[in-house]
Coordinates of C-alpha atoms and ligand atoms in Angstrom, one line a residue:
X1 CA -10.2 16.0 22.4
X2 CA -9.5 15.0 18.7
X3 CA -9.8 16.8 15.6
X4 CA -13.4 14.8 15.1
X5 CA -15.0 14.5 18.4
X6 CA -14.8 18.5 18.6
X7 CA -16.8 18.3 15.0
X8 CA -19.2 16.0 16.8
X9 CA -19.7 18.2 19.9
X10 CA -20.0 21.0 17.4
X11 CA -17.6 22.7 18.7
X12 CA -15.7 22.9 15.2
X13 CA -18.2 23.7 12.1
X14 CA -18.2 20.9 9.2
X15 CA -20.7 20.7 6.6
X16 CA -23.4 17.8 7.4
X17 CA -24.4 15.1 4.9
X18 CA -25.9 12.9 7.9
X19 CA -26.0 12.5 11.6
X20 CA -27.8 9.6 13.9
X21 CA -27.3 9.2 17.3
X22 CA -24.2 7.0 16.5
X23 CA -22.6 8.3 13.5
X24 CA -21.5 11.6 11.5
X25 CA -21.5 12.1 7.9
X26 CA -19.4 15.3 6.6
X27 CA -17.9 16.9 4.0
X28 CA -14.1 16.8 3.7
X29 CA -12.4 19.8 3.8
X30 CA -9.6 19.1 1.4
X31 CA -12.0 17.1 -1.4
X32 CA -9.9 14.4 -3.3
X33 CA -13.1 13.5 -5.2
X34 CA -16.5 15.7 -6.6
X35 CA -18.2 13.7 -3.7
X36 CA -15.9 13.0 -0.5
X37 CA -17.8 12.1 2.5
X38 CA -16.4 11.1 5.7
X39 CA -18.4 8.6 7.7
X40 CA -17.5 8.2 11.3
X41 CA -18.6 6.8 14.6
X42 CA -19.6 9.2 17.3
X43 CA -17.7 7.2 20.4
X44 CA -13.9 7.7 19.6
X45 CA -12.5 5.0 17.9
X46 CA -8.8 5.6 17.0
X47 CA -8.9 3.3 14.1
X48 CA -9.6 -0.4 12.8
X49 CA -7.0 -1.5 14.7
X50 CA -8.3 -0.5 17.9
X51 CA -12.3 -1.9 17.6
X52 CA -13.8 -4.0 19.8
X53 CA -16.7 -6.3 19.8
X54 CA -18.7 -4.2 21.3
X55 CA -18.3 -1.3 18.3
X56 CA -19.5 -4.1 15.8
X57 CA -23.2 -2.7 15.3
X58 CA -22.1 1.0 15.0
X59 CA -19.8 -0.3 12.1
X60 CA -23.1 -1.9 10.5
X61 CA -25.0 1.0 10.9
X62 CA -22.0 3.0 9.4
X63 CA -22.4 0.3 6.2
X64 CA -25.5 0.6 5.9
X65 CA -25.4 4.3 5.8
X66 CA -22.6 4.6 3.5
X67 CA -24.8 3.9 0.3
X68 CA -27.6 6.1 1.5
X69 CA -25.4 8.8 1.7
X70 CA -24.1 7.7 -1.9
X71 CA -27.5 7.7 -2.9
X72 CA -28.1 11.1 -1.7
X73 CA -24.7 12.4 -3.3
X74 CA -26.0 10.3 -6.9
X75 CA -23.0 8.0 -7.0
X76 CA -24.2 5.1 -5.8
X77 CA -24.8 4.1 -10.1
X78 CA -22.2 5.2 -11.1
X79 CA -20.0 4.1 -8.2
X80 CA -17.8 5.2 -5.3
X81 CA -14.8 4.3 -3.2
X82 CA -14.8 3.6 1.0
X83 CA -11.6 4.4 2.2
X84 CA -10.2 4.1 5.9
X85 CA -6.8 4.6 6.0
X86 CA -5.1 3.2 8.9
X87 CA -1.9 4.4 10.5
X88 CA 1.2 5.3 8.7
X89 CA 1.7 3.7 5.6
X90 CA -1.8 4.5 4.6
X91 CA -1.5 8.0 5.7
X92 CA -4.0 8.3 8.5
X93 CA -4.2 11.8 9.9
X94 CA -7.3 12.3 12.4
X95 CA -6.4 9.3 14.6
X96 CA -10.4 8.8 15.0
X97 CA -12.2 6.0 12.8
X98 CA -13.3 7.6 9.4
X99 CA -14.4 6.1 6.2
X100 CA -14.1 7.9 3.2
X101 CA -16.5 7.7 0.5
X102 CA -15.3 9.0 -2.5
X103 CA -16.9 9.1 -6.4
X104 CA -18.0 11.3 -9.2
X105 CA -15.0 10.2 -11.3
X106 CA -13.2 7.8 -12.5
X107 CA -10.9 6.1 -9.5
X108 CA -7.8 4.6 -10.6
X109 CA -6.6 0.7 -9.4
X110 CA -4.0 0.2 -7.5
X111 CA -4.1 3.5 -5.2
X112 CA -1.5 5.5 -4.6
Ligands
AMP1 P1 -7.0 10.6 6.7 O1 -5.8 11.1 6.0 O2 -7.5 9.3 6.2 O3 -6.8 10.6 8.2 O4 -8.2 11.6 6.5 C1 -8.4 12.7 7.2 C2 -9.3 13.6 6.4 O5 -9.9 14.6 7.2 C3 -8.6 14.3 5.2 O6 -9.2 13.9 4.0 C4 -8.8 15.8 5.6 O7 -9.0 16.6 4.4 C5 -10.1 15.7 6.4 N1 -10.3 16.8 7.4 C6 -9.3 17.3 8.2 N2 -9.9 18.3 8.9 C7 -11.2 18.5 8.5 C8 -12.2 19.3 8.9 N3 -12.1 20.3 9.8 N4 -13.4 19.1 8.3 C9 -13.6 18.2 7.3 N5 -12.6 17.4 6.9 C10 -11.4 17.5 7.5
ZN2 ZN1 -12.3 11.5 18.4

């Protein structure tokens, strides 16, 4: 089982910013932000390249959970990043979907 489905089964503690019967909201471990939020389904989804149809409303729930969570974290004003890094070049590590919401400073364009 991956990295993130044992975090869903709780069998690996994460800090909660959100959970619904479809999707996780945690804290990342290794911040890159002063708010960094990973968002991710609860049926294992290796990564954008691998949806189907059928996974199309858990990504709109996702969306439309991703600014109340910034809400929540008070960077939805001031502004925040959603990142999912797929496969190599981007640096994907957990191969199971994740967006990243990142904010509380100033992001720099283009990323690294
Ligand atoms: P990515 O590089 O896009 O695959 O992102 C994976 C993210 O998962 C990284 O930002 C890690 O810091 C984060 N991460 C890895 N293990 C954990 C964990 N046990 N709890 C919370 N975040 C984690
Ligand atoms: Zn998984």
């Amino acid at each position: 089982m991956c990295l993130f489905c044992k975090i869903i089964k709780k069998e690996i503690p994460a800090a909660l910013a959100y959970e619904d019967n479809d999707v996780l909201a945690f804290y990342d471990i290794n911040p890159q932000a002063p708010k960094h939020i990973l968002v991710i389904p609860k049926k294992h989804i290796e990564s954008l390249n691998t949806l189907v149809p059928e996974d199309s409303a858990v990504i709109a729930n996702i969306y439309q959970v991703i600014p109340q969570i910034a809400r929540t974290e008070g960077i939805a004003e001031s502004g925040y990043r959603v990142v999912a890094n797929t496969n190599r070049d981007a640096g994907q590590a957990v191969a199971h979907l994740h967006f990243h919401i990142l904010g509380g400073r100033q992001m720099q364009w283009p990323p690294g």
